[in-house]
XYZ file of C-alpha atoms in Angstrom:
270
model
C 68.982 93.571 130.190
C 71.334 95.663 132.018
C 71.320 93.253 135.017
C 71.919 90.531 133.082
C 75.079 92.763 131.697
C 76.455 93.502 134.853
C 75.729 89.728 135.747
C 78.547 89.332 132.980
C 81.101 90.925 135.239
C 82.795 88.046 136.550
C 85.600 89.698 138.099
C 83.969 92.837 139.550
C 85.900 95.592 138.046
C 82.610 97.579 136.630
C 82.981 95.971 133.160
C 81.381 92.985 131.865
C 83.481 90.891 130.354
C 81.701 87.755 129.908
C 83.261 84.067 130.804
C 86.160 82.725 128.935
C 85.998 81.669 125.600
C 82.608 83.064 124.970
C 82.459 85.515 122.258
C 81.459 88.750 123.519
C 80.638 90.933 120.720
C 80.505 91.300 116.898
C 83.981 90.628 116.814
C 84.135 87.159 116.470
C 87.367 85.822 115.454
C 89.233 88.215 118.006
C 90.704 86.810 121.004
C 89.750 89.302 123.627
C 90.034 89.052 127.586
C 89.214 91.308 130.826
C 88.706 94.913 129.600
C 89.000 95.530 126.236
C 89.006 99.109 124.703
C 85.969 98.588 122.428
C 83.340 96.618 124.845
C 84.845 99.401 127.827
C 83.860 102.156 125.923
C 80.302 100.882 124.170
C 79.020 99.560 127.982
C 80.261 102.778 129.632
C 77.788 104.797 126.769
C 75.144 102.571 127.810
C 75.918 103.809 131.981
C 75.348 107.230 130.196
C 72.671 107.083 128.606
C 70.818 104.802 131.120
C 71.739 107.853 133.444
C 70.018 109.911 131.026
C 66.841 108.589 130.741
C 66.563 107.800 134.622
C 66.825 111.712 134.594
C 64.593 111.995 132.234
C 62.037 109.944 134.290
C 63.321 112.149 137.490
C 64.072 108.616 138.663
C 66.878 110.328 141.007
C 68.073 106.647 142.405
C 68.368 105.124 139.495
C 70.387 107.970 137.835
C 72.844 107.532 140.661
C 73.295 103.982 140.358
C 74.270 104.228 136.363
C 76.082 107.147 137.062
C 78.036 104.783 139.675
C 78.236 102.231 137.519
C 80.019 104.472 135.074
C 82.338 105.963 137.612
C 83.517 102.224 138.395
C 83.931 101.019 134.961
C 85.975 104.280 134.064
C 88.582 103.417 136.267
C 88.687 99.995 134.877
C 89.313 101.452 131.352
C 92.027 104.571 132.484
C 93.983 101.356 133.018
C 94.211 100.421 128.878
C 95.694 104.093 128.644
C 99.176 103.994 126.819
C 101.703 106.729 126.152
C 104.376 105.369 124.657
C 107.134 105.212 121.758
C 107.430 102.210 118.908
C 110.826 100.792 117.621
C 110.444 103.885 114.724
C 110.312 106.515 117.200
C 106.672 107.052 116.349
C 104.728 108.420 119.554
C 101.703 106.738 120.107
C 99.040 107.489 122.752
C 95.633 105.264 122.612
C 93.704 102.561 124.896
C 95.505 99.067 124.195
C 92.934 96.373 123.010
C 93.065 94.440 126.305
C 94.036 93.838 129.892
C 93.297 91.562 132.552
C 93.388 93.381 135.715
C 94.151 90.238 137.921
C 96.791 88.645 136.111
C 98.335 91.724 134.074
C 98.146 90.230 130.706
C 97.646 92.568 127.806
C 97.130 93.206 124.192
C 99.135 96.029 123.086
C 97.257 96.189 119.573
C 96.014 99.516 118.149
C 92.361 98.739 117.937
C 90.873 101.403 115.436
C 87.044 100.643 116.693
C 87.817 102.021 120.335
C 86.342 105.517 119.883
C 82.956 103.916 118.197
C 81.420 104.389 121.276
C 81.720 108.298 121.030
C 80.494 108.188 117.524
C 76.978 107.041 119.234
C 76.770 109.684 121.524
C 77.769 112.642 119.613
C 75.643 111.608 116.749
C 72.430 111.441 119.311
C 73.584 114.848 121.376
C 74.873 113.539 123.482
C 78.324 114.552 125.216
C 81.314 112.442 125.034
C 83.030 110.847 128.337
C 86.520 111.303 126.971
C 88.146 114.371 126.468
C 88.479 116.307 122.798
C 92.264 116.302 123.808
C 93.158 112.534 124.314
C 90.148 112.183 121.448
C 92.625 113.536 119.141
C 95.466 111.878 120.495
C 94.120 108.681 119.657
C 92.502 109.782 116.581
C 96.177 110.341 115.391
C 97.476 107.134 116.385
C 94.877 105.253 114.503
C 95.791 107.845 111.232
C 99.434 107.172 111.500
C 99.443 103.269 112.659
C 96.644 101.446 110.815
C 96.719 102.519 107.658
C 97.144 99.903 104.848
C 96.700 99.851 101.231
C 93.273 99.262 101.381
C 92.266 101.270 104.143
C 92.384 101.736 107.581
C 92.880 98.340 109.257
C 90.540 97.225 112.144
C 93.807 96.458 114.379
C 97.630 96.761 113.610
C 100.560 96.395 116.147
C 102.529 98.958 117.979
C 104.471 98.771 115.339
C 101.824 99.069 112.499
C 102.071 95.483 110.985
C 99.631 92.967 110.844
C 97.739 91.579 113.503
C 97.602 87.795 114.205
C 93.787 87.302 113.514
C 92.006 87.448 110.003
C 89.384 89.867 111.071
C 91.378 92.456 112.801
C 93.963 92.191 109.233
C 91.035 93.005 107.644
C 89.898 96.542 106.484
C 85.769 97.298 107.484
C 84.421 100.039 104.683
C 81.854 100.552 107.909
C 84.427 101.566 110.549
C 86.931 103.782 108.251
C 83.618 106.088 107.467
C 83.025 106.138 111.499
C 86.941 106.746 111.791
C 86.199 109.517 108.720
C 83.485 111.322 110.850
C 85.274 111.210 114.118
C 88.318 113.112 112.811
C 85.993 115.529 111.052
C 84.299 116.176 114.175
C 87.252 116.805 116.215
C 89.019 118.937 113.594
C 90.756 116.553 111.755
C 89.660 117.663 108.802
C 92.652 116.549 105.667
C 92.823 113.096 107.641
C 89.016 112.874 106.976
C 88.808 113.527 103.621
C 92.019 111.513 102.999
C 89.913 108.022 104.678
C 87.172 109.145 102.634
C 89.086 109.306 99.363
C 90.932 105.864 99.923
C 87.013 104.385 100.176
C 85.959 105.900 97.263
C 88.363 104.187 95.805
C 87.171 101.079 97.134
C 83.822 101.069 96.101
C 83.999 103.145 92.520
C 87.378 102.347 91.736
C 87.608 98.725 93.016
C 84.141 97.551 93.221
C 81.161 99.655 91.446
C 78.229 101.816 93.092
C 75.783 99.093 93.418
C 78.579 96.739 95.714
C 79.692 98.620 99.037
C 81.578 96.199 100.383
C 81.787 95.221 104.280
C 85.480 94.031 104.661
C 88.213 93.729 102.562
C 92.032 92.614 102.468
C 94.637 94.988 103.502
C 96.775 94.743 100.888
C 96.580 93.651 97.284
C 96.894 89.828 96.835
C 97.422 87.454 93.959
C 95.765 84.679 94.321
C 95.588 81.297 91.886
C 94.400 81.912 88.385
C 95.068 85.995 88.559
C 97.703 87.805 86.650
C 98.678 90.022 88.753
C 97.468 91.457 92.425
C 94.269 92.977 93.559
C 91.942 94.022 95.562
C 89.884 90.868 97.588
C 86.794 91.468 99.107
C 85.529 89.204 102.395
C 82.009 90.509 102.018
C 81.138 91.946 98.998
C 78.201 93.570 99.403
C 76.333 94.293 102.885
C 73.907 97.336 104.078
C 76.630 98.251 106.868
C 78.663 100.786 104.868
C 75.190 103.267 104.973
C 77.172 104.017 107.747
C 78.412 106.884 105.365
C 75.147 108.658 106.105
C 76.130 109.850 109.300
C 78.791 112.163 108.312
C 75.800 114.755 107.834
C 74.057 114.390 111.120
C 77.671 114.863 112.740
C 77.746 117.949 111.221
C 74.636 118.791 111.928
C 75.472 118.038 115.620
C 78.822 120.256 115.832
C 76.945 122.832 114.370
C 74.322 123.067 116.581
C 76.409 122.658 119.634
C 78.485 125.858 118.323
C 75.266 127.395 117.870
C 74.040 127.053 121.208
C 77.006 127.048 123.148
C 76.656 122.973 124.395
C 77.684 119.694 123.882
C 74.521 118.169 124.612
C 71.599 119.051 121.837
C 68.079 118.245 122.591
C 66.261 115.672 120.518
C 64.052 118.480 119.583
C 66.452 119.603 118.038
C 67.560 117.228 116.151
């Protein structure tokens, strides 16, 4: 399977980015291209934790060949890195959703499902390949940028307005609880609880206990035959938002890693 991944790197610059017009991961109705900031970040996890188990099997050669193929896809991604200032003034420092390293095209969009990656590995013990510092940087651009009515929105622009596709307008119940437990993790604590609250509204306020639903609007919309505007759901019910369940083992996680003095727990442990 990994082969076959790396196979999918068509212009050799450690990430596979599949051939053109192919969609290359859950996000289907997002036009993506050479390295995005969500595929980046899940396929360098994978390097890791291939790297891990090779050292696991004390399989030294192949630990050094993930652990290369991390190194080169890591330089790939430093490229998405932005620091930089909207028309507002508002700072904003985060991995842009895409570049193509040959021709230079880019996607400046703020994509809020780039850190999902580190969500994986914390919540197995495993340590993070970005730093808790630029962690909260972006964790702060995603607070202040994509927030909607609604939610947290799975992409805005720069300058925190809609995005051109459907899906990335959208707001995922799923990925503002991941967004929730990330800034909990890294300190964030009032912006977690403040994502949390705005889904509770969603699902007891808007909805009921028995619909969690997957994706909804941004913003409240009247559509023929209502009164007035409101809430519209894309998916109205799906398994996904369980996701909700994590928030304890990510706190189970920190506190073990202050306990012990580590970033990396045991599975024992867990």
């Amino acid at each position: 399977g990994f082969e076959h991944l790396k196979e999918l790197d068509i212009d050799g610059d450690g990430i596979p980015e599949g051939n053109p017009g192919e969609v290359k991961n859950t996000f289907d109705n997002l036009t993506l291209f050479g390295v995005d900031a969500y595929d980046a970040t899940t396929f360098m996890a994978g390097c890791q934790a291939m790297a891990r188990m090779a050292e696991m099997m004390k399989d030294t050669a192949a630990k050094k060949y993930y652990q290369e193929c991390f190194e080169k896809a890591s330089e790939s991604f430093e490229k998405l890195w932005t620091d930089t200032k909207n028309s507002k003034g508002r700072r904003l420092q985060y991995f842009i959703t895409c570049l193509d390293t040959v021709t230079g095209e880019k996607n400046t969009d703020v994509w809020t499902n780039q850190l999902d990656a580190l969500w994986y590995l914390i919540a197995i013990g495993e340590q993070s390949f970005i730093s808790d510092d630029k962690a909260k940087k972006i964790l702060k651009t995603i607070y202040k940028n994509n927030r909607t009515t609604m939610g947290w929105a799975m992409r805005r622009t720069e300058e925190g307005g809609p995005v051109e596709s459907e899906q990335g307008q959208d707001v995922y119940t799923t990925s503002n609880y991941v967004f929730a437990q990330l800034l909990d993790y890294y300190g964030m604590v009032k912006e977690s609880k403040e994502v949390y609250k705005v889904m509770d509204k969603v699902i007891f306020h808007h909805a009921n206990s028995l619909i969690s639903p997957d994706n909804l609007r941004a913003e409240l919309e009247q559509e023929e035959g209502e009164s007035a505007p409101g809430p519209h759901y894309i998916v109205a019910a799906y398994p996904r938002p369980g996701a909700v369940l994590t928030q304890i083992i990510m706190q189970h996680v920190k506190k073990l890693q202050r306990g012990k003095g580590t970033t990396i727990i045991d599975s024992k442990s867990l």
